[in-house]
XYZ file of C-alpha atoms in Angstrom:
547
model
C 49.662 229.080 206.768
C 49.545 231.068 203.727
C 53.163 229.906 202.654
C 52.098 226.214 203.229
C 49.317 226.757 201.036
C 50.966 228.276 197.971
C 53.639 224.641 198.529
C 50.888 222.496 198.421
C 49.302 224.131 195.246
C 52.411 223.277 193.537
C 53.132 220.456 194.481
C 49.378 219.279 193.753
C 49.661 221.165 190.114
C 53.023 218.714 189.392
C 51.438 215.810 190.093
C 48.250 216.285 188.095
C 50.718 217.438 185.384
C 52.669 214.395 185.759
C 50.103 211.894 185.365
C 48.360 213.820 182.610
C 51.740 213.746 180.423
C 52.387 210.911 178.113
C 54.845 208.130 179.672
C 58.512 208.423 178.692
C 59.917 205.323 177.022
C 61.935 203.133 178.932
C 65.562 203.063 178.595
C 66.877 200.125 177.371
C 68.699 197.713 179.294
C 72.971 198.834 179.762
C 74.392 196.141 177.631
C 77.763 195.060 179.808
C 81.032 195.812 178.257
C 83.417 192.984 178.147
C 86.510 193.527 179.912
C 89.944 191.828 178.996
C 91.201 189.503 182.184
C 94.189 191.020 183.726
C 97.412 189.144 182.629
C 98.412 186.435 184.934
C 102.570 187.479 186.677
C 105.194 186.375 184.785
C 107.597 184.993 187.471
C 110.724 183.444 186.428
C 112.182 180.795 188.579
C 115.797 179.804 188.267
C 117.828 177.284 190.300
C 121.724 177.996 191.282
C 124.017 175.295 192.829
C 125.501 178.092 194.798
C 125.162 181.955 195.943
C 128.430 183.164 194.311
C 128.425 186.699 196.522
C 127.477 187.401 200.220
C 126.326 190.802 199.760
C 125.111 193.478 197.367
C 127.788 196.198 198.392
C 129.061 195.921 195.069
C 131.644 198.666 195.680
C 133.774 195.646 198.200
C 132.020 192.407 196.521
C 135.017 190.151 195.920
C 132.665 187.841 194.136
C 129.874 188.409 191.498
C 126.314 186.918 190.816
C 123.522 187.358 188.361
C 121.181 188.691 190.899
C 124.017 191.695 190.662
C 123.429 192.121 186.995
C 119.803 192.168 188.006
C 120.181 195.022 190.271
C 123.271 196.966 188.743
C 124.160 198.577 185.503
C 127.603 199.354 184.141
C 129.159 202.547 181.979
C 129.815 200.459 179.252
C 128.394 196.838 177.958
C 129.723 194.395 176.171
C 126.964 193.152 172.796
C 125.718 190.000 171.774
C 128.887 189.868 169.111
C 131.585 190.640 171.945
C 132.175 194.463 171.441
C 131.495 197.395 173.675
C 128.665 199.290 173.969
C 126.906 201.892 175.297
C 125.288 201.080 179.357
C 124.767 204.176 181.508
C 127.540 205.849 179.123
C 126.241 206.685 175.506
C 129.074 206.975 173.931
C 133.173 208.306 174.713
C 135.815 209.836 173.425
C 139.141 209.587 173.600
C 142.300 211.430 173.454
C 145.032 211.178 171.026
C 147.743 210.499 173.352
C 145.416 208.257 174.706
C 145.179 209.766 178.561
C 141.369 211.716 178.682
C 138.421 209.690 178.307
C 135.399 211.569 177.917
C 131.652 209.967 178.907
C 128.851 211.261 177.906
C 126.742 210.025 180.280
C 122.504 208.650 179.581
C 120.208 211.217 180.847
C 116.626 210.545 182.713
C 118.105 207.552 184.741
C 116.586 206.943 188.061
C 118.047 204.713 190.786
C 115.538 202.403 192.501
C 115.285 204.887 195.341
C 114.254 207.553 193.470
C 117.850 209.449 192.970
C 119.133 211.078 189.853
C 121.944 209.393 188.269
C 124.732 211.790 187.216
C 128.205 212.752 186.372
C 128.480 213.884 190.113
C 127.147 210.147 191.153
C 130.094 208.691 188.599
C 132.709 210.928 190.307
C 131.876 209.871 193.803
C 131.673 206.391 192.468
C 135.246 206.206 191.149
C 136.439 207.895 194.491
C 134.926 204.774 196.208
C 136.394 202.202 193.558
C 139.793 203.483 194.128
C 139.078 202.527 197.957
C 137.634 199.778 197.514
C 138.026 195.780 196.814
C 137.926 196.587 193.347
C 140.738 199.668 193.153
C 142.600 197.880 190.112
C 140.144 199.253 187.494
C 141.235 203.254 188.777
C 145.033 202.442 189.465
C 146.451 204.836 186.591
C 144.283 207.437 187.147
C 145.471 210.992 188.049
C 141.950 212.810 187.743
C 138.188 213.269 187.452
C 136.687 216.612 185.876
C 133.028 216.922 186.067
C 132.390 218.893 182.688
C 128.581 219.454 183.133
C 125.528 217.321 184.607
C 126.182 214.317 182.120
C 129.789 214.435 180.995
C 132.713 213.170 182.838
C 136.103 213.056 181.791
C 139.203 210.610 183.044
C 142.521 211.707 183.198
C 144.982 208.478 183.247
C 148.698 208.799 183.976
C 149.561 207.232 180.310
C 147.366 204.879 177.833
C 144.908 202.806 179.094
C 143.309 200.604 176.477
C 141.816 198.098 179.158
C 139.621 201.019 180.881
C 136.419 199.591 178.745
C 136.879 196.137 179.369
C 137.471 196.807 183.494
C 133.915 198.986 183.766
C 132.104 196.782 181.632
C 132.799 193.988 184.533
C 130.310 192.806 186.995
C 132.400 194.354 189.546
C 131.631 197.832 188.024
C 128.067 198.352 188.875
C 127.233 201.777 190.022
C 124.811 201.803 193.256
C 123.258 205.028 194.538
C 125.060 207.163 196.036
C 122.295 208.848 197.953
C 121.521 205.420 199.873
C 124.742 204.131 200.069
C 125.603 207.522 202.285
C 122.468 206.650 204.769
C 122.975 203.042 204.759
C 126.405 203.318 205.786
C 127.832 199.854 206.399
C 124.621 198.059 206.476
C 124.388 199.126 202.328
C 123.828 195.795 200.048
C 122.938 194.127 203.202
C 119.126 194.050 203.199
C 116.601 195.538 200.188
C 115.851 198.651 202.111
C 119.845 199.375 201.619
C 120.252 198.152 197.673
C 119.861 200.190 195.371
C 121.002 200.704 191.759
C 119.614 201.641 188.184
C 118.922 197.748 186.591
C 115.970 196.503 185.366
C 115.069 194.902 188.703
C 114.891 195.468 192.328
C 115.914 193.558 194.929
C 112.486 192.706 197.355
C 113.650 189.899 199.527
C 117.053 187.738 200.079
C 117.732 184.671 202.001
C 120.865 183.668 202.642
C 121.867 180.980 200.772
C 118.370 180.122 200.286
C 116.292 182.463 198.002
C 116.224 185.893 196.235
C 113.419 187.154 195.072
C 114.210 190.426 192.470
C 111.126 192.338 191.791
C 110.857 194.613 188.049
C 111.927 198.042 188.006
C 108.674 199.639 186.427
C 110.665 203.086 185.865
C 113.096 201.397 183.714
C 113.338 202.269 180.436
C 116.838 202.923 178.864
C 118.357 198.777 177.833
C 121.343 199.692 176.021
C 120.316 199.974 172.215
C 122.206 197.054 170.648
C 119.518 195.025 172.870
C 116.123 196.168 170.616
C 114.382 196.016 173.968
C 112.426 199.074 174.872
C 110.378 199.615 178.323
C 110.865 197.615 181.337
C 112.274 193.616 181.586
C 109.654 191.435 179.924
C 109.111 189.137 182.727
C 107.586 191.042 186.684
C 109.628 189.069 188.918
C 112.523 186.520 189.057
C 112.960 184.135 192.204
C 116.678 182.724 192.372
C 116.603 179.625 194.094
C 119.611 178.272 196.017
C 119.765 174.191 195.180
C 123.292 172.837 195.840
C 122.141 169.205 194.893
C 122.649 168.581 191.303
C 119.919 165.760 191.524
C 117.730 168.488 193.504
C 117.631 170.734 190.333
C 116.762 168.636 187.766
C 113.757 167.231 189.351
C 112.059 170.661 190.226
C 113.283 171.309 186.736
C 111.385 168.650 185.134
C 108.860 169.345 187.888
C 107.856 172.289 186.581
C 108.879 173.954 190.063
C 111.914 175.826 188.604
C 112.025 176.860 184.454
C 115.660 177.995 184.609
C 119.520 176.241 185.734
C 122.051 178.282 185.767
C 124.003 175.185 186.424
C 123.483 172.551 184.637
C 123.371 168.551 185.278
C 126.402 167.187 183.593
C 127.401 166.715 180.046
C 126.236 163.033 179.564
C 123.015 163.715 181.382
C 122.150 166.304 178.595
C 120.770 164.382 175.817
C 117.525 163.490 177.815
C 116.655 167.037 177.378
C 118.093 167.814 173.814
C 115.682 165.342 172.959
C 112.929 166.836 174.544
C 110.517 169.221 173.360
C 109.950 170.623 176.675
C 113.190 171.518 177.334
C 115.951 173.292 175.884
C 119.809 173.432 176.368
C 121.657 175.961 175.033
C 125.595 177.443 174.772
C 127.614 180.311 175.167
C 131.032 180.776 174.846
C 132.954 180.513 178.133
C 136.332 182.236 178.275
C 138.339 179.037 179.566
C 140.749 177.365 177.665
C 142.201 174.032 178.558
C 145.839 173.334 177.659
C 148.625 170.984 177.787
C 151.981 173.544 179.290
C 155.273 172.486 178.883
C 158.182 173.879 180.574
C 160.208 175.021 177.843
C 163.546 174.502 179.964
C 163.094 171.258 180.730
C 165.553 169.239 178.765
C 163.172 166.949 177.102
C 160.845 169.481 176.478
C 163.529 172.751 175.518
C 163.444 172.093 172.018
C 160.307 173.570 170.634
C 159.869 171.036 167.787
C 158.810 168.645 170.269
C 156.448 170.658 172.286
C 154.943 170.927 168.658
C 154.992 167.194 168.579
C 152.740 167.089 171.551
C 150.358 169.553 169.678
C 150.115 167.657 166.628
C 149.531 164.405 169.056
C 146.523 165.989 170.657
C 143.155 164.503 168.900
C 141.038 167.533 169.952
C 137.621 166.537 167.421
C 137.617 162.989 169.316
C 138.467 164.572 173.126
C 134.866 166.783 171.887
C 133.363 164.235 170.930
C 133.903 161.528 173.678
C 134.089 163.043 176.893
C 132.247 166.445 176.325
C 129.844 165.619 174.391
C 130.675 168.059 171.941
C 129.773 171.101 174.647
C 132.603 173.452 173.722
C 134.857 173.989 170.952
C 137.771 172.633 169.274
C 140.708 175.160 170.190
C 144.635 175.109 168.773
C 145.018 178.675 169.528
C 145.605 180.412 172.936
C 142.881 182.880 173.380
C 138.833 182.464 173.184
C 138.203 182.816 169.515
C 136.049 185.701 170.217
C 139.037 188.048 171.255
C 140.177 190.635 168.857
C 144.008 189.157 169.670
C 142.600 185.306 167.941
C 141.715 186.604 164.702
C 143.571 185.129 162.248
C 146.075 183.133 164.340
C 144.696 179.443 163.414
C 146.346 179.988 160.182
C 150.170 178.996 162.069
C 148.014 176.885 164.716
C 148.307 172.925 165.028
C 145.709 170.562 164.254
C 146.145 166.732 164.599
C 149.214 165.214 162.355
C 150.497 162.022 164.647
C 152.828 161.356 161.368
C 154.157 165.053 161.921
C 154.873 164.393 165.616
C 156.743 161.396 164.869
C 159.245 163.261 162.234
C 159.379 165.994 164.576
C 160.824 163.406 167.019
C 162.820 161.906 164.967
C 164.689 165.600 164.140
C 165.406 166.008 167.433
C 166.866 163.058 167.926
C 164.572 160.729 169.806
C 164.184 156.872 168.472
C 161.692 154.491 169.473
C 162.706 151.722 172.085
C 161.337 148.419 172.229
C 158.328 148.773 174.699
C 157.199 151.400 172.681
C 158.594 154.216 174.516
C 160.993 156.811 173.029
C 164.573 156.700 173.784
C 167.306 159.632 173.351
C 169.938 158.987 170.775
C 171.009 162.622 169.492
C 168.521 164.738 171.983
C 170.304 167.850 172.914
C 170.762 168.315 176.808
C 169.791 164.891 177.165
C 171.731 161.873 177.926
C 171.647 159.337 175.563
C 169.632 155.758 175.848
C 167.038 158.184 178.180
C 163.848 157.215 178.197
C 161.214 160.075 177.525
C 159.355 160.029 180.638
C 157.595 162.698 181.941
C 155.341 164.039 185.172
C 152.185 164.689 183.845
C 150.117 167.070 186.501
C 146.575 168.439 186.876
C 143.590 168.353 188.865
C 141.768 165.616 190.614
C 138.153 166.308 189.908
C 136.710 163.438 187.456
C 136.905 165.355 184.402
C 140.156 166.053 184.332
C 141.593 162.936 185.256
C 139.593 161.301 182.537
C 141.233 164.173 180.213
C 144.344 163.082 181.529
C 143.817 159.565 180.615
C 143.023 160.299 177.100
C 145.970 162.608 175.955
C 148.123 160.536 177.882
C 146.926 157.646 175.626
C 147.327 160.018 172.859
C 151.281 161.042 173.820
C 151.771 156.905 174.512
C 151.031 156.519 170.462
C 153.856 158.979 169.705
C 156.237 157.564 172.331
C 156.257 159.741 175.704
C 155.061 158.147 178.690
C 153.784 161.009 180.727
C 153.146 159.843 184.079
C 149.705 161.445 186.190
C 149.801 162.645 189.110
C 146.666 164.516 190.291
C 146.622 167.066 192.927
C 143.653 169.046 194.604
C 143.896 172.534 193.910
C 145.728 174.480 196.572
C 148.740 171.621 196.106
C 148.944 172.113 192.333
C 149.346 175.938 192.756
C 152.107 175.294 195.138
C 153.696 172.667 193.205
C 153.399 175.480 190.114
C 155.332 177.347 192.558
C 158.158 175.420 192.606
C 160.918 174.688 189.773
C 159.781 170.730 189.034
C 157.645 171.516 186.309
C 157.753 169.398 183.254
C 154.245 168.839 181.366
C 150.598 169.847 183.060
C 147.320 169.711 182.230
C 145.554 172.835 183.240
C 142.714 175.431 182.349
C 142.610 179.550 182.810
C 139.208 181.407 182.797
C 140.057 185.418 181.598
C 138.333 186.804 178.770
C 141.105 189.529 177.792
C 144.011 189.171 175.477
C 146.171 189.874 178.392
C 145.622 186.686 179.674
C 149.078 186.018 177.266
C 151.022 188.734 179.267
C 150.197 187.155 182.618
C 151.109 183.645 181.932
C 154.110 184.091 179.484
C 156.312 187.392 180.204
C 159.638 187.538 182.234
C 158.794 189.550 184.787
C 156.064 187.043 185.894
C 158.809 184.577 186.161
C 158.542 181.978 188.525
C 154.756 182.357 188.947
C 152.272 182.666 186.714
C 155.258 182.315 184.084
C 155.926 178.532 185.303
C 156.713 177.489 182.179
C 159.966 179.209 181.911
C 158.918 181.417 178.980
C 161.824 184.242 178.875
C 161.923 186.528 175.304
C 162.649 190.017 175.722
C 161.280 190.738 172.221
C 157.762 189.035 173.522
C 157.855 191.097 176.389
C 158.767 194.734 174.403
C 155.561 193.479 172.699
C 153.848 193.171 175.261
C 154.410 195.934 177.152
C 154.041 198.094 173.771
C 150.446 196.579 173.555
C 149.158 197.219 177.409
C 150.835 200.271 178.660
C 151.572 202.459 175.396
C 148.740 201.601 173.105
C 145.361 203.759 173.016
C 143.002 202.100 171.476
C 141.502 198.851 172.208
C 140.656 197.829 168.329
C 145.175 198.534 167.890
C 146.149 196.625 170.946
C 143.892 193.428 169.408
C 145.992 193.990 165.931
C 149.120 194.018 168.318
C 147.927 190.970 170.304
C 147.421 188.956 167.160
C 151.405 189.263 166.314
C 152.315 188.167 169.816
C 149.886 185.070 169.879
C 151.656 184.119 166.776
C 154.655 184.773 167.454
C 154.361 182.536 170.621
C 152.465 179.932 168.456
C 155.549 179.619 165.628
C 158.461 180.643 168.347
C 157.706 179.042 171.518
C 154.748 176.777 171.230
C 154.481 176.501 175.430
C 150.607 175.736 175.270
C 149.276 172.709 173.633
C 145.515 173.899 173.496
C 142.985 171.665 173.646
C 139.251 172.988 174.352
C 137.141 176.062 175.098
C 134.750 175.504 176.930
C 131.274 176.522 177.228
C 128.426 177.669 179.593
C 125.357 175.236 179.305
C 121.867 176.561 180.067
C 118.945 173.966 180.567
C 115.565 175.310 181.031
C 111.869 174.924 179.817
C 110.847 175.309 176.351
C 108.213 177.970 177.955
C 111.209 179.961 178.812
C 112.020 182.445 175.232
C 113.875 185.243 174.250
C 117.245 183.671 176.134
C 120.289 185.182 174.191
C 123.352 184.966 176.605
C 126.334 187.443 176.141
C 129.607 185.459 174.615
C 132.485 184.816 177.262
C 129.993 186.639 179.782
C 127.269 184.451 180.106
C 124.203 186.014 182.200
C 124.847 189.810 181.652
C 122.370 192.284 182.453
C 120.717 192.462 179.108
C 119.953 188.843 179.498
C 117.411 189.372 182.314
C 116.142 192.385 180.716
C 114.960 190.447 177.691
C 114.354 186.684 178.237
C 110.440 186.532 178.594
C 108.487 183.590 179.045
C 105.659 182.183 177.077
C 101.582 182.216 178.562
C-alpha cells in the first residue's frame, strides 16, 4: 500500500504542475515539401523487316543484328570518322616486324551476370573463335600470352594488318565466359543464357516477333570518341519484327513505332523529308554498284573501250532519277571512306560521251547505219561485227530499271548491250562459267581488300570473273595483305593498286555507293550512325529521345 501511495503522490504532484505551467505554443503547421514527379521510361521502339540472326551465341552466329550490338561489345571500335578506336581494348601496340599485338585491356568491366571481364576472359574467347563459325579472324595466329590481369598479347605467324578491322566486326562480340560454361548449348538461346558487357540486356525475345533489350544500369565505360558518359540515354528498346513494308510505315506515322531500320522505298521518302515530324537520315553503306567487263572478251580486251563505257555512264542523272539522290556519285572502286580511295578520283572517269566516242573510234569501231557500232580495224574482232553485247544482272526492280538506263546510255555511244536478268543463285552460276561479257552488279565489303578478292589471279575463275590476270597487281597485293604491318601503310599501298587498276585495266565501270536510310520521328535525337557500319553499338548507347 505504501508503494502505491508514494505513485499516486507523484503522479497527482505532475498534474497539478502541469496545469499550473503556462501553455506551450503550438507548433506550426509542417509546410509539405514539393517533390519532383519521377521521369516517365524512355522506351524506344524500332521496326525491322526481318530478324537477321537466330540466336545470341555470338561465338557460331553466321549472321548479325543490332540487338547484338545492343548486347555485345568489341576490343576495338570503329569512330564516327571511320578509324579505330578503343572498345573493351584501350589502346595496343604493335611489333616492328609486325607479329605481337599487345592489348591493354579496360579495367572495372562487368558482364551482365555479374562476371569480371579480363585478359583470362579474352584468352578463352579467342580459343573459342578459332573453333568456331567465325575462326577466319584467328587463322594466323600461333599464340596467346596472358601478361597480367588486363594485358594480352597476340602472336601471329607473319603481319597481320587486318587483325583491327576483323575484331571490330559484329561477329567479334565477347560474351561471358562464366555463363557461356553453365549454359552450355542452350547459351544465346533464352535471356537467362545471354550475357555480355553492352549497354543493354537482353529481357525477353520472340522469335521473329519481338525483342525487348532492357539498359544495363552498371554500364559505364562508351568508348571515349563517343562523349557519352554513364549508362545508354534511353531505359529500354523494343525491336519489333514487321516484314510488311506498308505495315511499318503506318505504326510509324502511328506513333506505335519511332524508329525503321528499314526504310519504305526511295520515292516514298519525300513525304517525310517534308515533314516536321519525321526525319530521314544517311550513312554511308559500303556497296558499290558497277558495270564489269571481261577484259578478255574481244570487244571488250582493249581497255580504251572499257574506258569508253566509263565515260558513257551519266552517274549525277542515274542519282538523281532513280535514287533520288540517296547515295553518292562513285567513279572509283572502293567506298570513299577507305584509306585505299584517297586520292584516286584524280585518274577516275567522270561523264565525257565525246571522249567515249574518240575512244571508239581509236580502236577501230565506226558507226553503222541503225546507230549501232560496227568493227572496221577492232583488234581480235572480225570486221563489219556489230558491237553487241550480253548485258547481265539481277531481276529485282531496281536493277532492271538501272539496267534500262545505262543501257540507254551505252545505245548513245553505239553498243547495244542486250539484258538478261537472272535471280540470284543463277547469276552466281552463270559468273561461274566462261560467257562473261558486260554485267551489272553490286559488292557490299567495307575493306580495301575487297580489290584483292575480285581482281587477283589466283581468284581466277571465281570471284576474278572478269579475267583480270597482272602479276605486278598481284605482287602488290600480296605485299599489302600478308607483309605489311600497319593498317595506316597498307591504305598508302592500296591507293597505288586502285590506281593502277583505274589507269591499267579499267575492269569496273563504277556507278553508285549506296547508302543506309533511317526514317524515324523527329522525337527521336542524338541519332549519329557509324559510316559503312550503320547501327554500331555506340549508336544505341547514345540516341535518346525527346519528353
Amino acid at each position: 500500500m505504501k508503494t502505491k501511495y508514494i505513485l499516486g503522490a507523484v503522479l497527482l504532484l505532475a498534474l497539478v504542475v502541469s496545469g499550473c505551467a503556462p501553455a506551450a505554443p503550438a507548433k506550426p503547421a509542417a509546410t509539405a515539401v514539393p517533390t519532383e514527379a519521377p521521369m516517365p521510361e524512355k522506351v524506344l521502339v524500332v521496326a525491322a523487316g526481318i530478324q537477321s540472326g537466330e540466336s545470341f551465341d555470338i561465338l557460331n552466329v553466321s549472321q548479325t543484328m543490332e540487338a547484338h550490338f545492343m548486347v555485345y561489345e568489341t576490343l576495338v571500335t570503329i569512330d564516327y570518322d571511320y578509324n579505330f578506336g578503343p572498345g573493351l581494348a584501350t589502346s595496343w601496340d604493335i611489333s616492328e616486324d609486325g607479329t605481337v599485338w599487345t592489348f591493354h585491356l579496360r579495367e572495372s568491366v562487368i558482364f551482365h551476370d555479374g562476371s569480371q571481364f579480363n585478359a583470362n576472359v579474352v584468352e578463352w574467347w579467342i580459343e573459342q573463335m578459332k573453333v568456331g563459325s567465325n575462326d577466319y579472324v584467328f587463322e594466323p595466329l600461333t599464340g596467346v600470352n596472358v601478361v597480367d590481369d588486363y594485358t594480352i598479347e597476340m602472336t601471329f605467324n607473319g603481319p597481320y594488318p587486318n587483325l583491327l578491322f576483323n575484331i571490330a566486326s559484329s561477329f567479334a562480340g565477347i560474351p561471358s565466359m562464366e555463363l557461356f560454361e553453365s549454359c552450355g548449348d542452350t547459351f544465346g538461346t533464352t535471356p537467362e543464357c545471354t550475357a555480355g558487357t553492352g549497354p543493354f540486356m537482353l529481357e525477353e525475345w520472340a522469335q521473329n516477333d519481338h525483342l525487348t533489350l532492357l539498359q544495363n544500369p552498371d554500364y559505364n565505360w562508351a568508348p571515349e570518341w563517343t562523349g557519352h558518359t554513364g549508362p545508354s540515354n534511353v531505359d529500354k528498346i523494343i525491336v519489333r519484327i514487321i516484314p510488311e513494308d506498308a505495315t511499318r510505315t503506318i505504326e510509324l506515322e502511328a506513333g506505335n513505332v519511332q524508329f525503321l531500320i528499314d526504310p519504305p522505298l526511295p520515292q516514298e521518302l519525300s513525304k517525310y523529308q517534308d515533314n516536321p515530324d519525321f526525319f530521314v537520315a544517311q550513312a554511308s553503306d559500303p556497296s558499290v554498284q558497277f558495270i564489269g567487263m571481261n577484259v578478255n572478251f574481244p570487244m571488250l580486251s582493249d581497255i580504251r573501250t572499257r574506258q569508253a563505257i566509263g565515260y558513257a555512264i551519266d552517274r549525277d542523272l542515274i542519282l538523281e532519277t532513280i535514287y533520288q539522290d540517296i547515295g553518292d556519285v562513285r567513279t572509283t572502286y572502293l567506298p570513299a571512306e577507305l584509306g585505299g580511295d584517297k586520292g584516286v578520283a584524280e585518274v577516275a572517269l567522270g561523264y565525257d560521251p565525246e571522249k567515249s566516242t574518240a575512244l571508239l573510234t581509236e580502236v577501230g569501231w565506226e558507226m553503222g547505219d541503225d546507230g549501232v557500232l560496227v568493227a572496221k580495224t577492232v583488234e581480235g574482232v572480225d570486221a563489219d561485227t556489230r558491237f553487241e553485247v550480253t548485258y547481265w544482272t539481277y531481276q529485282q526492280d531496281e536493277y532492271k530499271r538501272l539496267a534500262e538506263v545505262t543501257r540507254k546510255m551505252l545505245s548513245d555511244i553505239g553498243i547495244k548491250a542486250d539484258i538478261q536478268l537472272m535471280d540470284n543463285a543463277t547469276y552466281s552460276d552463270a559468273l561461274h562459267g566462261e560467257d562473261t561479257q558486260l554485267i551489272l552488279r553490286y559488292y557490299q565489303w567495307d575493306n580495301n581488300d575487297i580489290l584483292e578478292w575480285f581482281l587477283h589471279t589466283k581468284y581466277l575463275p571465281y570471284p576474278n570473273y572478269l579475267g583480270l590476270s597482272d602479276p605486278a597487281i598481284d605482287a602488290m597485293l600480296d605485299d599489302a595483305n600478308y607483309d605489311t604491318a600497319e593498317w595506316a601503310d597498307r591504305d598508302t599501298k592500296y591507293i597505288q593498286i586502285h590506281k593502277d587498276l583505274i589507269e591499267n585495266w579499267y575492269p569496273w565501270a563504277p556507278i553508285r555507293q549506296r547508302a543506309k536510310v533511317f526514317v524515324g520521328r523527329s522525337t527521336v535525337i542524338n541519332f549519329k550512325p557509324i559510316p559503312l557500319k550503320g547501327l554500331y553499338t555506340a549508336v544505341w548507347t547514345v540516341i535518346d529521345l525527346e519528353q
